[in-house]
CSV table of C-alpha atoms in Angstrom, one decimal:
chain,number,residue,atom,x,y,z
A,1,MET,CA,30.7,26.6,-5.4
A,2,CYS,CA,27.7,28.3,-7.1
A,3,ALA,CA,26.8,31.6,-5.2
A,4,ARG,CA,23.2,30.5,-3.4
A,5,GLY,CA,23.4,27.7,-1.3
A,6,VAL,CA,19.9,26.2,-0.4
A,7,ARG,CA,19.9,24.3,2.8
A,8,HIS,CA,17.8,21.5,2.8
A,9,GLY,CA,14.3,22.2,4.0
A,10,GLU,CA,14.8,26.5,3.7
A,11,THR,CA,12.6,26.2,1.4
A,12,VAL,CA,9.5,24.3,2.1
A,13,SER,CA,6.0,24.8,3.0
A,14,THR,CA,6.0,24.7,7.1
A,15,GLU,CA,3.4,21.3,6.3
A,16,ALA,CA,5.9,20.0,3.9
A,17,ARG,CA,8.8,21.0,6.7
A,18,ALA,CA,6.6,18.9,9.5
A,19,VAL,CA,5.8,15.2,7.4
A,20,GLN,CA,9.9,16.0,6.3
A,21,ARG,CA,11.5,16.5,10.5
A,22,ASP,CA,8.8,13.7,11.6
A,23,GLY,CA,9.9,11.1,7.9
A,24,VAL,CA,13.5,12.1,8.9
A,25,ARG,CA,13.3,11.8,12.5
A,26,ASN,CA,11.4,8.5,12.6
A,27,PHE,CA,13.7,7.0,10.3
A,28,LEU,CA,16.3,8.0,11.7
A,29,ARG,CA,15.5,6.3,15.3
A,30,VAL,CA,14.4,2.7,12.6
A,31,THR,CA,17.6,2.3,10.7
A,32,GLY,CA,19.9,3.4,13.6
A,33,LEU,CA,21.5,5.7,11.9
A,34,LYS,CA,23.5,8.8,13.2
A,35,SER,CA,21.2,11.9,14.0
A,36,THR,CA,24.5,14.6,11.9
A,37,VAL,CA,22.7,13.9,8.2
A,38,ASP,CA,25.7,13.5,5.9
A,39,VAL,CA,26.4,12.3,2.4
A,40,ASP,CA,26.6,9.2,3.6
A,41,SER,CA,23.6,8.5,5.3
A,42,ASP,CA,21.9,9.8,2.0
A,43,ALA,CA,24.3,6.3,0.3
A,44,GLN,CA,23.5,4.1,2.7
A,45,ALA,CA,19.9,5.0,2.5
A,46,MET,CA,20.0,4.6,-1.5
A,47,LEU,CA,21.4,1.5,-0.6
A,48,LYS,CA,18.2,0.9,1.4
A,49,VAL,CA,16.3,1.9,-1.3
A,50,ALA,CA,17.9,-1.1,-2.8
A,51,ALA,CA,16.9,-3.5,-1.3
A,52,GLY,CA,13.1,-2.8,-1.4
A,53,ASP,CA,12.8,-0.9,1.8
A,54,ARG,CA,10.2,2.4,1.7
A,55,ARG,CA,11.1,4.4,5.0
A,56,ALA,CA,14.8,4.8,3.9
A,57,PHE,CA,12.9,6.0,0.1
A,58,ALA,CA,10.2,8.2,1.9
A,59,TRP,CA,13.7,10.0,3.6
A,60,LEU,CA,15.6,11.0,1.2
A,61,PHE,CA,12.6,11.4,-1.4
A,62,ASP,CA,11.8,14.1,2.0
A,63,ARG,CA,15.6,15.2,2.0
A,64,TYR,CA,15.6,16.4,-2.0
A,65,HIS,CA,12.4,16.6,-3.3
A,66,ALA,CA,12.4,20.5,-3.3
A,67,SER,CA,15.6,20.3,-4.8
A,68,VAL,CA,14.7,18.5,-7.5
A,69,ALA,CA,11.4,19.9,-7.8
A,70,ARG,CA,12.7,23.3,-8.2
A,71,PHE,CA,15.4,22.3,-11.0
A,72,ALA,CA,12.8,20.5,-12.8
A,73,PHE,CA,10.3,23.9,-12.3
A,74,ARG,CA,13.7,25.9,-13.7
A,75,PHE,CA,13.9,23.5,-16.3
A,76,VAL,CA,10.1,23.5,-17.9
A,77,GLY,CA,8.6,26.7,-16.8
A,78,ASP,CA,5.6,25.9,-15.6
A,79,ARG,CA,4.2,24.6,-12.2
A,80,GLU,CA,2.7,21.4,-13.1
A,81,ARG,CA,4.8,19.8,-15.2
A,82,ALA,CA,7.1,20.6,-12.8
A,83,GLU,CA,5.4,18.3,-10.3
A,84,GLU,CA,4.7,15.5,-12.6
A,85,LEU,CA,8.6,15.4,-13.8
A,86,THR,CA,9.3,15.4,-9.8
A,87,GLN,CA,7.2,12.5,-9.3
A,88,ASP,CA,8.5,10.6,-12.1
A,89,ILE,CA,11.8,11.7,-11.1
A,90,PHE,CA,11.6,10.3,-8.2
A,91,VAL,CA,10.0,6.9,-9.8
A,92,LYS,CA,12.6,6.5,-11.9
A,93,LEU,CA,14.9,6.4,-8.5
A,94,TYR,CA,12.9,3.8,-6.5
A,95,ARG,CA,12.6,1.1,-10.3
A,96,ASN,CA,17.1,2.1,-10.4
A,97,ALA,CA,17.9,2.4,-6.9
A,98,LYS,CA,19.8,-0.9,-8.1
A,99,ALA,CA,22.1,1.0,-10.2
A,100,TYR,CA,23.1,2.9,-7.8
A,101,GLN,CA,27.0,2.7,-6.6
A,102,PRO,CA,27.7,5.0,-3.2
A,103,THR,CA,31.0,6.0,-5.2
A,104,ALA,CA,28.9,8.6,-6.5
A,105,ARG,CA,27.8,11.4,-4.3
A,106,PHE,CA,24.0,10.7,-4.2
A,107,LYS,CA,22.8,14.2,-4.3
A,108,THR,CA,24.9,14.1,-8.2
A,109,PHE,CA,23.4,11.2,-9.4
A,110,LEU,CA,19.8,12.8,-8.1
A,111,PHE,CA,20.9,15.1,-10.5
A,112,ARG,CA,21.8,13.0,-13.6
A,113,VAL,CA,18.8,11.2,-13.3
A,114,ALA,CA,17.0,13.9,-12.9
A,115,THR,CA,18.9,16.0,-15.8
A,116,ASN,CA,18.5,13.0,-18.3
A,117,HIS,CA,14.4,12.9,-17.3
A,118,CYS,CA,14.2,16.6,-18.1
A,119,LEU,CA,16.1,16.8,-21.2
A,120,ASN,CA,14.7,13.6,-22.1
A,121,GLU,CA,10.5,15.5,-22.3
A,122,VAL,CA,11.4,18.7,-22.9
A,123,ARG,CA,14.1,16.6,-26.1
A,124,ARG,CA,10.2,14.4,-26.4
A,125,GLY,CA,8.5,17.2,-27.4
A,126,GLU,CA,6.0,16.6,-24.3
A,127,TYR,CA,7.7,19.2,-22.5
A,128,ARG,CA,7.7,22.5,-24.2
A,129,VAL,CA,9.9,25.2,-21.7
A,130,ALA,CA,7.2,27.9,-20.9
A,131,HIS,CA,9.2,30.3,-18.6
A,132,THR,CA,5.6,32.5,-19.1
A,133,SER,CA,3.0,30.4,-17.4
A,134,THR,CA,3.5,31.4,-12.8
A,135,GLU,CA,1.1,34.3,-13.5
A,136,ALA,CA,-2.5,34.0,-15.1
A,137,PRO,CA,-2.6,35.6,-17.9
A,138,ASP,CA,-4.9,38.5,-16.6
A,139,GLY,CA,-1.7,38.9,-13.6
A,140,GLU,CA,-3.1,37.0,-10.8
A,141,GLU,CA,-0.7,35.0,-9.8
A,142,THR,CA,-1.2,31.2,-9.7
A,143,GLY,CA,1.8,30.3,-6.8
A,144,GLY,CA,4.0,29.3,-8.1
A,145,VAL,CA,7.0,31.1,-6.6
A,146,GLU,CA,6.3,32.8,-3.5
A,147,MET,CA,8.0,36.3,-3.1
A,148,ALA,CA,11.4,35.7,-0.8
A,149,GLY,CA,11.6,38.2,2.4
A,150,PRO,CA,8.6,40.8,3.2
A,151,ASP,CA,9.6,43.8,1.0
A,152,GLY,CA,8.2,41.2,-1.4
A,153,ASP,CA,4.5,42.7,0.1
A,154,ARG,CA,5.4,45.9,-1.3
A,155,PRO,CA,3.7,46.4,-5.1
A,156,ASP,CA,6.5,48.5,-6.5
A,157,GLN,CA,9.1,45.3,-5.6
A,158,ALA,CA,5.9,43.0,-5.9
A,159,LEU,CA,6.3,44.0,-9.5
A,160,ALA,CA,10.3,44.2,-9.5
A,161,GLY,CA,10.0,41.0,-8.6
A,162,ARG,CA,7.7,39.4,-11.3
A,163,GLU,CA,9.8,42.2,-13.9
A,164,LEU,CA,13.3,39.8,-12.9
A,165,GLU,CA,11.3,36.5,-12.8
A,166,GLN,CA,9.5,37.1,-16.3
A,167,ALA,CA,13.5,38.0,-17.1
A,168,VAL,CA,15.6,35.5,-16.0
A,169,GLY,CA,12.8,33.2,-17.0
A,170,ASP,CA,12.4,34.6,-21.0
A,171,ALA,CA,17.0,34.3,-20.5
A,172,LEU,CA,16.5,30.3,-19.8
A,173,ARG,CA,13.8,29.8,-22.1
A,174,ASP,CA,16.0,30.5,-25.4
A,175,MET,CA,19.3,29.4,-23.6
A,176,SER,CA,20.7,24.8,-24.6
A,177,ASP,CA,18.9,22.5,-22.4
A,178,ARG,CA,22.4,21.7,-21.6
A,179,GLU,CA,23.4,25.9,-20.0
A,180,ARG,CA,19.7,25.7,-19.3
A,181,ALA,CA,20.0,22.8,-17.1
A,182,ALA,CA,24.4,23.7,-15.6
A,183,PHE,CA,23.2,27.2,-14.8
A,184,THR,CA,20.1,26.0,-12.5
A,185,MET,CA,22.0,23.7,-11.0
A,186,CYS,CA,24.3,25.7,-10.1
A,187,ARG,CA,22.0,29.4,-9.5
A,188,PHE,CA,19.6,27.4,-7.4
A,189,GLU,CA,21.7,24.7,-5.9
A,190,GLY,CA,24.5,26.2,-5.3
A,191,MET,CA,26.5,23.1,-6.9
A,192,ALA,CA,30.2,23.8,-7.7
A,193,TYR,CA,31.2,22.5,-10.8
A,194,ARG,CA,32.6,19.4,-10.3
A,195,ASP,CA,29.0,17.7,-9.0
A,196,ILE,CA,27.8,20.1,-12.5
A,197,ALA,CA,30.1,18.0,-14.6
A,198,GLU,CA,28.8,14.6,-13.0
A,199,ALA,CA,25.0,14.4,-13.0
A,200,LEU,CA,25.7,16.4,-16.8
A,201,GLU,CA,28.4,14.2,-17.8
A,202,ALA,CA,30.4,17.1,-18.4
A,203,SER,CA,33.6,18.1,-17.6
A,204,GLU,CA,34.6,21.0,-15.9
A,205,SER,CA,35.6,23.2,-18.0
A,206,ALA,CA,32.7,23.0,-20.1
A,207,VAL,CA,30.6,23.7,-17.3
A,208,LYS,CA,32.6,26.3,-16.4
A,209,SER,CA,31.8,27.5,-20.5
A,210,LEU,CA,27.8,26.3,-20.3
A,211,ILE,CA,27.4,28.6,-16.8
A,212,HIS,CA,29.8,31.8,-18.5
A,213,ARG,CA,27.5,32.3,-21.9
A,214,ALA,CA,24.0,30.8,-19.4
A,215,THR,CA,24.7,34.0,-17.0
A,216,LEU,CA,26.2,36.2,-19.7
A,217,ALA,CA,22.7,35.6,-20.9
A,218,VAL,CA,20.6,36.6,-17.7
A,219,ALA,CA,22.3,39.8,-17.1
A,220,ARG,CA,21.5,40.8,-20.9
A,221,ARG,CA,17.4,40.2,-20.1
A,222,ILE,CA,17.9,42.3,-16.4
A,223,GLU,CA,20.2,44.9,-18.5
A,224,GLU,CA,17.4,45.6,-20.6
A,225,LEU,CA,15.0,45.1,-17.9
A,226,GLN,CA,16.3,48.0,-15.7
A,227,ALA,CA,17.6,50.3,-19.4
A,228,GLY,CA,13.4,49.4,-20.2
A,229,THR,CA,13.9,47.7,-23.4
A,230,VAL,CA,12.1,44.6,-22.8
A,231,PRO,CA,9.6,43.8,-25.2
A,232,ALA,CA,5.9,44.8,-23.7
A,233,ARG,CA,4.9,41.3,-24.2
A,234,SER,CA,7.6,40.0,-21.7
A,235,ARG,CA,6.6,42.6,-18.5
A,236,ALA,CA,4.1,42.1,-15.8
B,1,MET,CA,34.9,41.3,-24.2
B,2,SER,CA,36.9,39.7,-26.2
B,3,CYS,CA,39.6,39.7,-24.4
B,4,HIS,CA,40.5,36.4,-23.7
B,5,PHE,CA,40.4,36.4,-19.3
B,6,GLU,CA,36.4,36.9,-19.7
B,7,GLU,CA,35.9,33.3,-20.3
B,8,ASP,CA,37.0,33.1,-16.5
B,9,LEU,CA,35.1,35.6,-14.9
B,10,THR,CA,31.8,34.5,-14.1
B,11,ALA,CA,34.5,31.2,-12.9
B,12,TYR,CA,36.0,34.1,-10.5
B,13,VAL,CA,33.3,35.2,-9.3
B,14,ASP,CA,31.8,31.6,-8.5
B,15,GLY,CA,35.1,31.3,-6.2
B,16,GLU,CA,35.5,28.3,-9.1
B,17,LEU,CA,39.0,28.4,-10.0
B,18,PRO,CA,42.3,26.9,-9.5
B,19,ALA,CA,44.4,29.2,-6.8
B,20,ALA,CA,46.9,30.4,-10.1
B,21,ARG,CA,44.9,30.9,-12.4
B,22,ARG,CA,42.4,33.1,-9.4
B,23,GLU,CA,45.2,35.2,-8.9
B,24,GLN,CA,45.8,35.9,-13.1
B,25,VAL,CA,42.0,36.6,-13.0
B,26,ALA,CA,42.5,39.4,-9.9
B,27,SER,CA,45.3,41.0,-11.3
B,28,HIS,CA,44.7,41.2,-14.8
B,29,LEU,CA,41.2,42.5,-13.3
B,30,GLY,CA,43.7,45.6,-11.8
B,31,GLY,CA,44.6,47.1,-15.3
B,32,CYS,CA,42.1,46.0,-17.0
B,33,THR,CA,38.4,47.8,-17.4
B,34,GLY,CA,36.8,45.6,-20.2
B,35,CYS,CA,37.0,42.5,-17.5
B,36,ARG,CA,36.1,44.4,-14.7
B,37,ALA,CA,33.7,46.0,-15.8
B,38,THR,CA,32.2,42.6,-16.7
B,39,GLU,CA,33.2,40.8,-13.2
B,40,ALA,CA,30.9,43.6,-12.6
B,41,LEU,CA,27.6,43.4,-14.4
B,42,LEU,CA,27.8,39.3,-13.4
B,43,ARG,CA,28.0,39.7,-9.9
B,44,HIS,CA,25.2,42.1,-9.5
B,45,THR,CA,23.6,39.6,-12.1
B,46,VAL,CA,24.1,36.5,-9.7
B,47,ALA,CA,23.0,38.2,-6.9
B,48,ARG,CA,19.4,39.3,-8.9
B,49,VAL,CA,19.7,35.8,-9.4
B,50,ALA,CA,20.2,35.1,-6.0
B,51,GLU,CA,16.6,37.5,-5.6
B,52,LEU,CA,14.2,35.5,-6.7
B,53,PRO,CA,11.4,33.1,-5.1
B,54,ASP,CA,11.7,30.1,-4.5
B,55,PHE,CA,9.8,27.5,-6.2
B,56,VAL,CA,7.7,25.5,-3.6
B,57,PRO,CA,6.1,22.7,-4.0
B,58,SER,CA,2.4,21.3,-3.9
B,59,VAL,CA,2.7,18.6,-0.2
B,60,ASP,CA,0.2,16.0,-2.7
B,61,THR,CA,3.1,15.3,-3.7
B,62,ARG,CA,4.9,12.9,-2.0
B,63,ARG,CA,1.7,11.5,-1.9
B,64,ALA,CA,1.4,10.9,-5.6
B,65,VAL,CA,5.1,9.1,-5.5
B,66,LEU,CA,4.6,7.0,-2.7
B,67,ALA,CA,0.6,6.0,-4.7
B,68,LYS,CA,2.7,5.5,-7.6
B,69,LEU,CA,5.8,3.3,-6.5
B,70,ASP,CA,2.3,1.4,-4.8
B,71,ALA,CA,1.2,1.0,-8.2
B,72,LEU,CA,4.4,-0.6,-9.5
B,73,PRO,CA,3.8,-3.9,-10.8
B,74,MET,CA,6.0,-6.9,-7.6
B,75,PRO,CA,9.7,-7.8,-10.2
B,76,TRP,CA,10.1,-11.9,-10.8
B,77,TRP,CA,12.3,-11.6,-8.5
B,78,GLU,CA,10.6,-9.7,-5.5
B,79,ARG,CA,7.2,-11.8,-6.3
B,80,LEU,CA,9.2,-15.4,-6.3
B,81,ARG,CA,11.6,-14.1,-2.7
B,82,THR,CA,7.4,-13.9,-1.7
B,83,LEU,CA,6.1,-17.1,-2.5
B,84,LEU,CA,9.2,-18.5,-1.0
B,85,ARG,CA,8.2,-17.7,2.9
B,86,PRO,CA,8.3,-20.3,4.8
B,87,ALA,CA,4.5,-19.0,6.2
B,88,VAL,CA,4.0,-18.7,2.8
B,89,LEU,CA,6.2,-22.2,1.1
B,90,VAL,CA,4.7,-24.6,3.9
B,91,PRO,CA,1.3,-24.2,4.3
B,92,SER,CA,1.2,-24.9,1.1
B,93,ALA,CA,3.2,-27.6,0.6
B,94,GLY,CA,1.2,-29.5,3.7
B,95,LEU,CA,-2.5,-28.1,1.0
B,96,ALA,CA,-0.5,-29.3,-2.4
B,97,VAL,CA,0.4,-33.4,-0.5
B,98,ALA,CA,-3.0,-33.6,1.1
B,99,VAL,CA,-5.3,-33.1,-2.8
B,100,GLY,CA,-3.2,-35.5,-3.6
B,101,LEU,CA,-3.4,-37.9,-1.2
B,102,ALA,CA,-7.5,-37.7,-1.6
B,103,LEU,CA,-7.2,-37.9,-4.4
B,104,VAL,CA,-5.5,-41.6,-4.7
B,105,VAL,CA,-8.0,-42.3,-1.7
B,106,VAL,CA,-11.1,-41.5,-3.4
B,107,GLY,CA,-10.3,-41.1,-7.6
B,108,PRO,CA,-13.3,-41.1,-9.3
B,109,GLY,CA,-14.3,-44.0,-8.5
B,110,PRO,CA,-16.5,-47.1,-10.0
B,111,GLU,CA,-19.7,-45.1,-9.8
B,112,ALA,CA,-18.4,-42.3,-11.5
B,113,PRO,CA,-21.0,-41.6,-14.9
B,114,GLU,CA,-18.5,-42.3,-17.9
B,115,GLU,CA,-19.6,-39.1,-20.1
B,116,LEU,CA,-16.6,-37.1,-17.5
B,117,GLU,CA,-14.4,-38.1,-18.9
B,118,ASP,CA,-14.9,-38.2,-22.7
B,119,PRO,CA,-13.7,-34.4,-24.2
B,120,ALA,CA,-16.1,-33.8,-26.3
B,121,VAL,CA,-18.5,-33.6,-23.6
B,122,MET,CA,-15.6,-31.0,-21.2
B,123,GLU,CA,-15.8,-28.9,-23.6
B,124,LEU,CA,-20.3,-29.2,-23.9
B,125,ALA,CA,-20.2,-28.3,-20.4
B,126,ALA,CA,-18.0,-25.7,-21.2
B,127,ASN,CA,-19.8,-23.9,-24.2
B,128,LEU,CA,-22.9,-24.2,-22.1
B,129,GLU,CA,-23.8,-21.2,-23.0
B,130,LEU,CA,-23.6,-21.2,-26.7
B,131,VAL,CA,-26.2,-24.3,-27.4
B,132,GLU,CA,-28.7,-22.9,-25.3
B,133,ASP,CA,-28.1,-20.4,-28.0
B,134,TYR,CA,-28.6,-21.6,-30.5
B,135,GLU,CA,-31.2,-24.4,-29.1
B,136,LEU,CA,-33.4,-21.1,-28.9
B,137,LEU,CA,-32.6,-20.1,-32.4
B,138,GLY,CA,-33.6,-23.5,-33.5
B,139,LEU,CA,-30.3,-24.6,-35.0
B,140,ASP,CA,-30.7,-27.9,-34.6
B,141,SER,CA,-28.6,-29.4,-38.1
B,142,PRO,CA,-25.7,-29.6,-39.3
B,143,GLU,CA,-26.8,-27.2,-42.1
B,144,ASP,CA,-28.2,-24.0,-40.0
B,145,LEU,CA,-25.0,-24.4,-38.3
B,146,GLU,CA,-22.8,-24.2,-41.2
B,147,VAL,CA,-24.0,-21.5,-42.3
B,148,VAL,CA,-23.7,-19.7,-39.1
B,149,ALA,CA,-20.2,-20.3,-39.4
B,150,SER,CA,-20.1,-18.7,-42.4
B,151,LEU,CA,-22.4,-15.5,-42.4
B,152,HIS,CA,-19.2,-13.3,-42.6
B,153,GLU,CA,-18.4,-14.8,-46.7
B,154,LEU,CA,-22.5,-14.2,-47.6
B,155,GLU,CA,-21.3,-11.1,-46.1
B,156,VAL,CA,-18.3,-10.5,-48.4
B,157,ALA,CA,-20.5,-12.0,-50.7
B,158,GLN,CA,-23.6,-8.9,-50.9
């Protein structure tokens, strides 16, 4: 399992969390599913979506949209585009719900849809990988990301955080699409290599190589940052 | 970093190697300073990446997605299923029977004006607006109408 496991609902805002909580509670009450949310309940919900059940769709959306948005954001490096992509991915999921087979884990299925959609959009040229737009040109924050932890409020720490974000963003931009997809699923979603391989329709061995190369690329950028050799235009 | 164990180091750090290979890498690390340095670099990188701030999607995303679903065209089988519901089918069939009966019983009748059965009259009725325009322009002879119909050819000739 990759190092950063992200629990559902861990990163969403208070308002979004409230919507999510209500959605889950209502869905469980109406459908009679077990209150312990597990992999099977995802599959059951998806089968209901295939039968046209909007409540089941809303429940899955509340459960996974933060993950998909996070993936899309790291993939294209732009907040607005990430949100558009997230919307498109969930609409695509709804329209193609009948294609889902409960033999596949829902999250893997979802990330295959998400990866294909993001790859297609980037290849089509509509979305160029930016990774520079989390901040406005004058350095004013756009609110695209939030610094985690109380230390983020200290100016020196905030600057270090922005520089780290920039260094990782630069590395992501220079990676191949598949390296970026594999790295993002591993480091930001905590997905296992096996699941990433399924989402990317690749072998585990190929995923191991993709993640290794991508992690080394990020390591080099961070080393440059720490050595103070990052080009001036790339620094916050 | 040319050691053949190097390719496995990220998977080792991520705990993704099978037990046997993990043992091999662990024992190799004891004697290879290059791989030890790379392993430390990878662990440090993974830890730094975990410090990155999270992307928080807008709360409007949900509303936007549900609105897009509402705007989706209904598939034909869904439309058919809607039409075949008893709540729709029974009143519709009843209404159709009633209209059919009314036509049979009432019919056009002998007093109906003969012009209504002429297709040309019905065509005229459908294009009344156009006829009014022609009358307004004083175009009532067949020659005038011919000129109007061929106006585009005159424009090309000019």
